[in-house]
Amino acid sequence: MEENLISKKELLELTGISYGQLYRWKRKNLIPEVWFIRKSTFTGQETFFPRQEMLARVERIKNMKEDLSLDALADMFSPSPSDVRLSLDEIASRNIVTRETLKVFAELYPDISGMGFIDILAAYAMDRALRTGEVTRAEAGQMVRTVEEHIEKFHGKSCDLLFVRNLGIGTCLLVDSSADIYFDSNSNVAVRISMADCVEQIKMLVP
Amino acid sequence: MNEGSGINLVISGVGTASGGTYQNVEIKGVGTVNGDIRCVVGRVEGVATIVGSVAAENLSIQGKATIRGDVMGGAVTFEGQVKVSGRCNADRFSGMGGVRIAGLLNADEVNLRLVGPTHIEEIGASVIRVVKEPVPTIFGRFKTLSANVIEGDDVYLENTQANVVRGNDVVLGVGCKIASVEYRTAFKAHETATVGQHSKV
């Protein structure tokens, strides 16, 4: 059995939730369909989940379900953008994106006044990428443009932002999170950012 | 869950309509809907074929409904026959008759009174109650539920054949044939029930 998976049985035991709760959360889209991984075992068909993501998600739901309705929670976990518009100043003062990163962002889009959700998402992803120390400002700018241009085409499906370097030449990709991708041996992935994760974080910071 | 559009769809007699967003959908007689339906209240009295998915806050079926897609509902109730080619999500799914669901039936509460042959690939719910309806019918010997996997907190089954039943509290009534039972708190089986193996987990 793979290390990074958790069986449904073990999940219920570890977290103390019931079958009914798990199915209800699945029904209300609090847990993405792709996390349910079917496997045949000697005791019949069983369901497995990505261990870390699933345990973190269940903990979050358990902590927050007192304060928020299931529908509001589903909205928070959904990778679709929400409806917001903030000024650059508000974003910096709420510590969503650092001022330094915002400066780089503003250089890319000199006449920007307010930021919509996609802009915030792009800036947030850039912030993360720059913090890894693996990409230059110019390369991070390339990532921002990729997000701005293409993320809507995923229609709320979760996707990952990658920066790949091949013998000193960098390129940026936006791919479906569940897609398999393979590169030639000269390439290495400098940064991989889960956009779904970014969306979730931003939705926590921007109610 | 759904916001109605204020427009109703009514088929009385024999008719065909296209899908869409409606307030109420009523099919009395024989009706075919080509496309997905979203509505607040859906009612079938007669025979309905939906070539698409159905999302309704309340869906009641008296007669026969064939849905060639998914069902997303608040409360789904039926008397008669229901066929779903996809999966079925509901808060409550209850009724009497025969059911075929090709995918997962995911509900808080599943309450089935078997009259006809029933096959549901997978059931996941909080409370699952499946009983054989006592009225004699010519289809008497087909009052069975067959399923691959049944998982619930509180499970009571009669006349059910399944590969795996998992639950907190599992009670098997008359005529059950279950290959494997996994329970967490309690397990009881009627003397006519055959169980391949059972284990406390």
Short mmCIF file of C-alpha atoms in Angstrom, two decimals:
data_model
loop_
_atom_site.label_atom_id
_atom_site.label_comp_id
_atom_site.label_asym_id
_atom_site.label_seq_id
_atom_site.Cartn_x
_atom_site.Cartn_y
_atom_site.Cartn_z
CA MET A 1 0.00 0.00 0.00
CA GLU A 2 1.30 3.42 -0.87
CA GLU A 3 2.53 5.55 2.01
CA ASN A 4 0.81 8.74 1.02
CA LEU A 5 -2.69 7.27 0.90
CA ILE A 6 -5.10 6.70 3.74
CA SER A 7 -7.91 4.17 3.67
CA LYS A 8 -11.43 5.24 4.49
CA LYS A 9 -11.42 2.93 7.50
CA GLU A 10 -8.26 4.48 8.93
CA LEU A 11 -9.52 7.98 8.20
CA LEU A 12 -12.75 7.41 10.13
CA GLU A 13 -10.83 5.95 13.03
CA LEU A 14 -8.21 8.72 13.16
CA THR A 15 -10.61 11.63 12.81
CA GLY A 16 -13.63 10.23 14.61
CA ILE A 17 -16.04 11.15 11.83
CA SER A 18 -18.79 8.84 10.63
CA TYR A 19 -19.70 7.37 7.25
CA GLY A 20 -22.72 9.66 7.16
CA GLN A 21 -20.60 12.78 7.67
CA LEU A 22 -18.08 11.73 5.05
CA TYR A 23 -20.77 11.07 2.46
CA ARG A 24 -22.55 14.31 3.34
CA TRP A 25 -19.34 16.30 2.87
CA LYS A 26 -18.73 14.58 -0.41
CA ARG A 27 -22.26 15.40 -1.51
CA LYS A 28 -21.88 19.05 -0.58
CA ASN A 29 -18.57 19.24 -2.50
CA LEU A 30 -16.47 19.84 0.59
CA ILE A 31 -14.21 17.05 -0.53
CA PRO A 32 -13.24 16.92 -4.19
CA GLU A 33 -14.36 13.92 -6.19
CA VAL A 34 -10.80 13.21 -7.39
CA TRP A 35 -9.64 12.54 -3.83
CA PHE A 36 -11.77 9.40 -3.73
CA ILE A 37 -9.45 6.75 -5.08
CA ARG A 38 -10.91 3.26 -5.59
CA LYS A 39 -8.78 0.22 -5.15
CA SER A 40 -9.56 -3.46 -5.00
CA THR A 41 -8.31 -5.13 -1.87
CA PHE A 42 -8.78 -8.63 -0.50
CA THR A 43 -11.72 -7.39 1.60
CA GLY A 44 -13.49 -6.03 -1.46
CA GLN A 45 -13.42 -2.62 -3.00
CA GLU A 46 -12.08 0.10 -0.76
CA THR A 47 -11.68 3.83 -1.04
CA PHE A 48 -8.45 5.67 -0.35
CA PHE A 49 -7.61 9.35 -0.05
CA PRO A 50 -4.45 11.42 -0.39
CA ARG A 51 -3.35 11.25 3.24
CA GLN A 52 -2.04 14.73 4.04
CA GLU A 53 -4.62 16.69 2.07
CA MET A 54 -7.52 14.64 3.37
CA LEU A 55 -6.52 14.79 7.05
CA ALA A 56 -5.95 18.55 6.78
CA ARG A 57 -9.28 19.05 5.04
CA VAL A 58 -11.25 17.00 7.59
CA GLU A 59 -9.60 18.93 10.45
CA ARG A 60 -10.52 22.25 8.82
CA ILE A 61 -14.12 21.18 8.25
CA LYS A 62 -14.44 19.94 11.81
CA ASN A 63 -13.09 23.21 13.19
CA MET A 64 -15.15 25.47 11.00
CA LYS A 65 -18.49 23.73 10.69
CA GLU A 66 -19.70 25.33 13.93
CA ASP A 67 -19.34 28.81 12.47
CA LEU A 68 -20.14 28.29 8.82
CA SER A 69 -22.87 26.43 6.96
CA LEU A 70 -21.82 23.49 4.79
CA ASP A 71 -22.65 25.52 1.69
CA ALA A 72 -20.41 28.38 2.85
CA LEU A 73 -17.64 25.89 3.54
CA ALA A 74 -18.07 24.32 0.11
CA ASP A 75 -17.73 27.78 -1.38
CA MET A 76 -14.50 28.29 0.49
CA PHE A 77 -12.99 25.02 -0.65
CA SER A 78 -14.19 25.44 -4.20
CA PRO A 79 -11.44 26.39 -6.64
CA SER A 80 -13.76 28.85 -8.39
CA PRO A 81 -13.01 32.52 -7.92
CA SER A 82 -15.19 34.63 -5.67
CA ASP A 83 -16.40 38.15 -6.22
CA VAL A 84 -14.00 40.69 -4.71
CA ARG A 85 -12.31 43.89 -5.65
CA LEU A 86 -9.57 45.39 -3.48
CA SER A 87 -7.10 48.22 -3.92
CA LEU A 88 -3.38 47.44 -3.89
CA ASP A 89 -3.10 49.18 -0.56
CA GLU A 90 -5.77 47.02 1.05
CA ILE A 91 -4.06 43.88 -0.19
CA ALA A 92 -0.76 44.94 1.29
CA SER A 93 -2.22 46.08 4.58
CA ARG A 94 -4.15 42.83 5.00
CA ASN A 95 -0.92 40.92 4.41
CA ILE A 96 -2.35 38.93 1.54
CA VAL A 97 0.60 39.73 -0.69
CA THR A 98 3.81 41.47 0.39
CA ARG A 99 4.44 45.05 -0.73
CA GLU A 100 7.58 43.99 -2.60
CA THR A 101 5.66 41.48 -4.69
CA LEU A 102 2.90 43.99 -5.30
CA LYS A 103 5.50 46.44 -6.62
CA VAL A 104 6.63 43.84 -9.16
CA PHE A 105 3.00 43.19 -10.02
CA ALA A 106 2.32 46.90 -10.50
CA GLU A 107 5.30 47.14 -12.86
CA LEU A 108 3.66 44.50 -15.07
CA TYR A 109 0.33 46.28 -15.08
CA PRO A 110 1.18 49.97 -14.65
CA ASP A 111 -2.38 51.30 -14.90
CA ILE A 112 -3.98 48.85 -12.49
CA SER A 113 -6.04 50.52 -9.76
CA GLY A 114 -8.02 47.75 -8.08
CA MET A 115 -7.49 44.01 -8.11
CA GLY A 116 -10.18 41.40 -8.86
CA PHE A 117 -9.96 37.84 -7.58
CA ILE A 118 -7.88 36.60 -10.52
CA ASP A 119 -5.41 39.46 -10.05
CA ILE A 120 -5.10 38.71 -6.36
CA LEU A 121 -4.67 35.03 -7.16
CA ALA A 122 -1.95 35.77 -9.70
CA ALA A 123 -0.15 38.09 -7.30
CA TYR A 124 -0.48 35.58 -4.46
CA ALA A 125 0.98 32.81 -6.63
CA MET A 126 3.81 35.13 -7.66
CA ASP A 127 4.47 35.92 -4.03
CA ARG A 128 4.76 32.22 -3.27
CA ALA A 129 7.00 31.60 -6.25
CA LEU A 130 9.35 34.44 -5.32
CA ARG A 131 9.56 33.26 -1.73
CA THR A 132 10.89 29.88 -2.83
CA GLY A 133 13.91 31.72 -4.20
CA GLU A 134 13.81 29.51 -7.28
CA VAL A 135 12.60 32.08 -9.78
CA THR A 136 13.67 35.59 -10.74
CA ARG A 137 11.31 38.56 -10.80
CA ALA A 138 11.10 38.41 -14.59
CA GLU A 139 10.22 34.73 -14.44
CA ALA A 140 7.62 35.39 -11.75
CA GLY A 141 6.14 38.00 -14.06
CA GLN A 142 5.86 35.33 -16.72
CA MET A 143 3.95 33.19 -14.21
CA VAL A 144 1.57 36.04 -13.43
CA ARG A 145 0.78 36.54 -17.10
CA THR A 146 0.15 32.82 -17.53
CA VAL A 147 -2.32 32.81 -14.63
CA GLU A 148 -4.08 35.99 -15.79
CA GLU A 149 -4.41 34.69 -19.31
CA HIS A 150 -5.40 31.07 -18.81
CA ILE A 151 -6.81 30.30 -15.37
CA GLU A 152 -10.41 30.99 -16.35
CA LYS A 153 -10.20 28.26 -18.96
CA PHE A 154 -10.09 25.71 -16.15
CA HIS A 155 -13.64 26.65 -15.13
CA GLY A 156 -13.06 26.13 -11.45
CA LYS A 157 -11.22 22.81 -11.79
CA SER A 158 -8.10 22.70 -9.66
CA CYS A 159 -4.88 23.34 -11.52
CA ASP A 160 -1.18 23.74 -10.73
CA LEU A 161 1.23 26.42 -11.83
CA LEU A 162 4.67 25.14 -12.80
CA PHE A 163 7.90 26.78 -13.68
CA VAL A 164 10.22 24.47 -15.58
CA ARG A 165 13.82 25.10 -16.47
CA ASN A 166 15.63 23.35 -19.28
CA LEU A 167 19.36 24.12 -19.49
CA GLY A 168 18.88 27.68 -18.33
CA ILE A 169 15.74 28.40 -20.34
CA GLY A 170 12.63 28.79 -18.26
CA THR A 171 9.03 28.27 -19.21
CA CYS A 172 5.76 28.42 -17.36
CA LEU A 173 2.83 26.00 -17.49
CA LEU A 174 -0.64 25.82 -16.03
CA VAL A 175 -1.87 22.21 -15.85
CA ASP A 176 -4.82 20.27 -14.47
CA SER A 177 -3.86 19.07 -10.97
CA SER A 178 -4.76 15.47 -11.69
CA ALA A 179 -2.89 15.34 -15.00
CA ASP A 180 0.32 13.36 -15.37
CA ILE A 181 3.18 15.29 -16.91
CA TYR A 182 6.64 14.10 -17.89
CA PHE A 183 9.68 16.08 -18.97
CA ASP A 184 12.93 15.18 -20.65
CA SER A 185 15.84 14.55 -18.35
CA ASN A 186 17.43 18.01 -18.81
CA SER A 187 14.36 19.71 -17.39
CA ASN A 188 13.63 20.31 -13.80
CA VAL A 189 10.61 21.78 -12.11
CA ALA A 190 11.73 24.88 -10.24
CA VAL A 191 8.38 25.66 -8.63
CA ARG A 192 5.04 23.93 -8.46
CA ILE A 193 2.17 25.84 -6.92
CA SER A 194 -1.28 24.40 -6.31
CA MET A 195 -3.73 27.07 -7.44
CA ALA A 196 -6.57 25.39 -5.53
CA ASP A 197 -4.53 25.82 -2.38
CA CYS A 198 -3.91 29.50 -3.19
CA VAL A 199 -7.62 30.06 -3.79
CA GLU A 200 -8.43 28.46 -0.45
CA GLN A 201 -5.87 30.62 1.37
CA ILE A 202 -7.07 33.81 -0.30
CA LYS A 203 -10.69 33.01 0.50
CA MET A 204 -9.68 32.70 4.15
CA LEU A 205 -7.97 36.10 4.06
CA VAL A 206 -10.62 37.84 1.96
CA PRO A 207 -14.03 37.05 3.38
CA MET B 1 -30.48 24.87 -3.36
CA ASN B 2 -31.97 25.71 -6.74
CA GLU B 3 -33.43 29.02 -7.64
CA GLY B 4 -36.54 28.53 -9.70
CA SER B 5 -37.07 30.66 -12.75
CA GLY B 6 -40.74 31.28 -12.04
CA ILE B 7 -41.66 29.33 -15.15
CA ASN B 8 -43.43 26.01 -14.82
CA LEU B 9 -43.18 23.03 -17.12
CA VAL B 10 -46.33 20.95 -17.35
CA ILE B 11 -46.81 17.92 -19.54
CA SER B 12 -50.31 16.44 -19.41
CA GLY B 13 -51.08 13.56 -21.68
CA VAL B 14 -48.29 12.74 -24.07
CA GLY B 15 -45.60 15.28 -24.69
CA THR B 16 -41.99 16.20 -25.18
CA ALA B 17 -40.16 19.19 -23.80
CA SER B 18 -36.65 20.51 -23.62
CA GLY B 19 -34.65 20.86 -20.45
CA GLY B 20 -33.95 24.05 -18.59
CA THR B 21 -34.48 25.87 -15.32
CA TYR B 22 -38.03 25.86 -14.05
CA GLN B 23 -39.96 26.57 -10.90
CA ASN B 24 -42.14 23.46 -10.94
CA VAL B 25 -42.00 20.54 -13.33
CA GLU B 26 -45.04 18.31 -13.59
CA ILE B 27 -45.32 15.33 -15.84
CA LYS B 28 -48.72 13.68 -15.83
CA GLY B 29 -49.12 10.99 -18.42
CA VAL B 30 -46.20 10.16 -20.66
CA GLY B 31 -43.50 12.74 -20.98
CA THR B 32 -40.00 12.99 -22.36
CA VAL B 33 -37.62 15.78 -21.50
CA ASN B 34 -34.57 16.20 -23.70
CA GLY B 35 -31.93 17.89 -21.61
CA ASP B 36 -31.04 18.67 -18.02
CA ILE B 37 -33.72 19.95 -15.66
CA ARG B 38 -33.23 22.25 -12.70
CA CYS B 39 -36.31 22.99 -10.68
CA VAL B 40 -37.63 23.51 -7.18
CA VAL B 41 -40.37 20.89 -7.26
CA GLY B 42 -40.47 17.99 -9.70
CA ARG B 43 -43.46 15.66 -9.90
CA VAL B 44 -44.00 12.64 -12.07
CA GLU B 45 -47.36 10.91 -12.21
CA GLY B 46 -47.11 8.44 -15.02
CA VAL B 47 -44.08 7.69 -17.15
CA ALA B 48 -41.24 10.12 -17.56
CA THR B 49 -37.98 9.86 -19.45
CA ILE B 50 -35.38 12.50 -18.83
CA VAL B 51 -32.52 12.46 -21.29
CA GLY B 52 -30.23 14.37 -18.98
CA SER B 53 -29.76 15.10 -15.30
CA VAL B 54 -32.28 16.30 -12.76
CA ALA B 55 -31.65 18.75 -9.93
CA ALA B 56 -34.66 19.40 -7.72
CA GLU B 57 -35.26 20.40 -4.14
CA ASN B 58 -38.19 18.03 -4.02
CA LEU B 59 -38.63 15.21 -6.47
CA SER B 60 -41.57 12.85 -6.26
CA ILE B 61 -42.24 10.02 -8.64
CA GLN B 62 -45.41 8.00 -8.89
CA GLY B 63 -45.15 5.59 -11.76
CA LYS B 64 -41.96 5.23 -13.67
CA ALA B 65 -39.06 7.57 -14.22
CA THR B 66 -35.98 6.94 -16.31
CA ILE B 67 -33.22 9.47 -15.84
CA ARG B 68 -30.28 9.16 -18.20
CA GLY B 69 -28.03 11.30 -16.07
CA ASP B 70 -27.52 12.19 -12.42
CA VAL B 71 -30.08 13.09 -9.79
CA MET B 72 -29.28 15.89 -7.34
CA GLY B 73 -32.07 16.42 -4.89
CA GLY B 74 -33.13 17.49 -1.46
CA ALA B 75 -35.86 14.97 -0.86
CA VAL B 76 -36.52 12.23 -3.39
CA THR B 77 -39.62 10.08 -2.87
CA PHE B 78 -41.08 7.46 -5.17
CA GLU B 79 -43.76 4.85 -5.62
CA GLY B 80 -43.01 2.71 -8.61
CA GLN B 81 -39.90 2.40 -10.66
CA VAL B 82 -36.87 4.64 -10.80
CA LYS B 83 -33.91 4.20 -13.11
CA VAL B 84 -30.89 6.44 -12.90
CA SER B 85 -27.99 5.97 -15.29
CA GLY B 86 -25.61 8.14 -13.28
CA ARG B 87 -25.38 8.77 -9.59
CA CYS B 88 -27.93 10.04 -7.13
CA ASN B 89 -27.31 12.67 -4.46
CA ALA B 90 -30.12 13.49 -2.06
CA ASP B 91 -30.70 14.48 1.54
CA ARG B 92 -33.42 11.88 1.79
CA PHE B 93 -34.15 9.06 -0.66
CA SER B 94 -37.20 7.05 0.20
CA GLY B 95 -39.93 5.07 -1.45
CA MET B 96 -41.57 1.85 -2.42
CA GLY B 97 -41.00 -0.11 -5.60
CA GLY B 98 -38.00 -0.97 -7.69
CA VAL B 99 -34.88 1.08 -8.23
CA ARG B 100 -31.88 0.87 -10.52
CA ILE B 101 -29.01 3.25 -9.91
CA ALA B 102 -25.85 2.65 -11.92
CA GLY B 103 -23.63 4.79 -9.70
CA LEU B 104 -23.46 5.86 -6.08
CA LEU B 105 -26.56 6.65 -4.08
CA ASN B 106 -25.36 9.26 -1.60
CA ALA B 107 -27.94 10.46 0.93
CA ASP B 108 -28.34 11.23 4.60
CA GLU B 109 -31.22 8.85 4.85
CA VAL B 110 -32.07 5.95 2.57
CA ASN B 111 -35.40 4.25 3.13
CA LEU B 112 -36.41 1.57 0.67
CA ARG B 113 -39.45 -0.67 0.67
CA LEU B 114 -38.73 -3.32 -1.90
CA VAL B 115 -41.50 -4.38 -4.25
CA GLY B 116 -39.57 -4.99 -7.44
CA PRO B 117 -36.03 -6.00 -8.30
CA THR B 118 -33.61 -3.32 -7.18
CA HIS B 119 -29.98 -2.77 -8.03
CA ILE B 120 -27.91 0.05 -6.62
CA GLU B 121 -24.21 -0.14 -7.35
CA GLU B 122 -23.16 1.63 -4.17
CA ILE B 123 -24.97 3.16 -1.20
CA GLY B 124 -23.39 5.66 1.19
CA ALA B 125 -25.53 7.27 3.86
CA SER B 126 -25.98 7.97 7.52
CA VAL B 127 -29.09 5.85 8.00
CA ILE B 128 -29.91 3.00 5.63
CA ARG B 129 -33.09 1.01 5.99
CA VAL B 130 -34.12 -1.55 3.39
CA VAL B 131 -37.19 -3.69 4.02
CA LYS B 132 -39.20 -6.14 1.97
CA GLU B 133 -42.70 -4.77 1.45
CA PRO B 134 -45.14 -7.32 2.98
CA VAL B 135 -47.89 -6.98 0.32
CA PRO B 136 -47.98 -10.04 -1.93
CA THR B 137 -47.21 -9.29 -5.56
CA ILE B 138 -46.71 -11.45 -8.61
CA PHE B 139 -43.12 -10.25 -8.53
CA GLY B 140 -42.79 -11.46 -4.97
CA ARG B 141 -39.64 -13.40 -5.47
CA PHE B 142 -37.90 -10.40 -7.01
CA LYS B 143 -38.20 -8.24 -3.92
CA THR B 144 -34.45 -8.04 -3.54
CA LEU B 145 -31.78 -5.41 -3.43
CA SER B 146 -28.44 -6.19 -4.98
CA ALA B 147 -25.51 -3.90 -4.41
CA ASN B 148 -21.77 -3.90 -4.58
CA VAL B 149 -20.91 -1.79 -1.53
CA ILE B 150 -23.20 -0.49 1.23
CA GLU B 151 -21.75 1.92 3.81
CA GLY B 152 -23.65 3.70 6.55
CA ASP B 153 -23.66 4.54 10.24
CA ASP B 154 -26.89 2.79 11.03
CA VAL B 155 -27.70 -0.03 8.62
CA TYR B 156 -30.72 -2.32 8.55
CA LEU B 157 -31.16 -4.63 5.56
CA GLU B 158 -33.63 -7.26 4.41
CA ASN B 159 -33.49 -9.39 1.27
CA THR B 160 -30.21 -7.83 0.27
CA GLN B 161 -27.30 -9.30 -1.64
CA ALA B 162 -24.08 -7.36 -1.40
CA ASN B 163 -20.36 -7.86 -1.61
CA VAL B 164 -19.47 -5.57 1.26
CA VAL B 165 -21.51 -3.95 4.02
CA ARG B 166 -19.67 -1.52 6.29
CA GLY B 167 -21.18 0.37 9.19
CA ASN B 168 -21.20 1.30 12.84
CA ASP B 169 -24.30 -0.60 13.67
CA VAL B 170 -25.23 -3.31 11.19
CA VAL B 171 -28.37 -5.44 11.43
CA LEU B 172 -29.16 -8.01 8.76
CA GLY B 173 -32.77 -9.17 8.57
CA VAL B 174 -34.38 -12.00 6.63
CA GLY B 175 -32.96 -13.19 3.34
CA CYS B 176 -29.67 -11.31 3.31
CA LYS B 177 -26.63 -12.66 1.50
CA ILE B 178 -23.58 -10.62 2.28
CA ALA B 179 -20.05 -11.69 1.38
CA SER B 180 -18.34 -9.48 3.93
CA VAL B 181 -19.53 -7.35 6.85
CA GLU B 182 -17.30 -4.84 8.65
CA TYR B 183 -18.82 -3.15 11.69
CA ARG B 184 -17.57 -0.79 14.35
CA THR B 185 -19.99 -1.09 17.26
CA ALA B 186 -22.63 -3.78 16.81
CA PHE B 187 -23.61 -6.55 14.43
CA LYS B 188 -26.66 -8.79 14.38
CA ALA B 189 -27.90 -11.21 11.73
CA HIS B 190 -31.22 -13.00 11.31
CA GLU B 191 -31.00 -16.79 11.20
CA THR B 192 -31.96 -16.81 7.50
CA ALA B 193 -29.16 -14.40 6.61
CA THR B 194 -25.96 -15.80 5.18
CA VAL B 195 -22.77 -13.93 5.86
CA GLY B 196 -19.43 -14.90 4.32
CA GLN B 197 -17.30 -13.21 6.92
CA HIS B 198 -17.77 -10.51 9.48
CA SER B 199 -15.21 -8.54 11.40
CA LYS B 200 -15.15 -5.76 13.96
CA VAL B 201 -12.88 -2.93 12.89
#
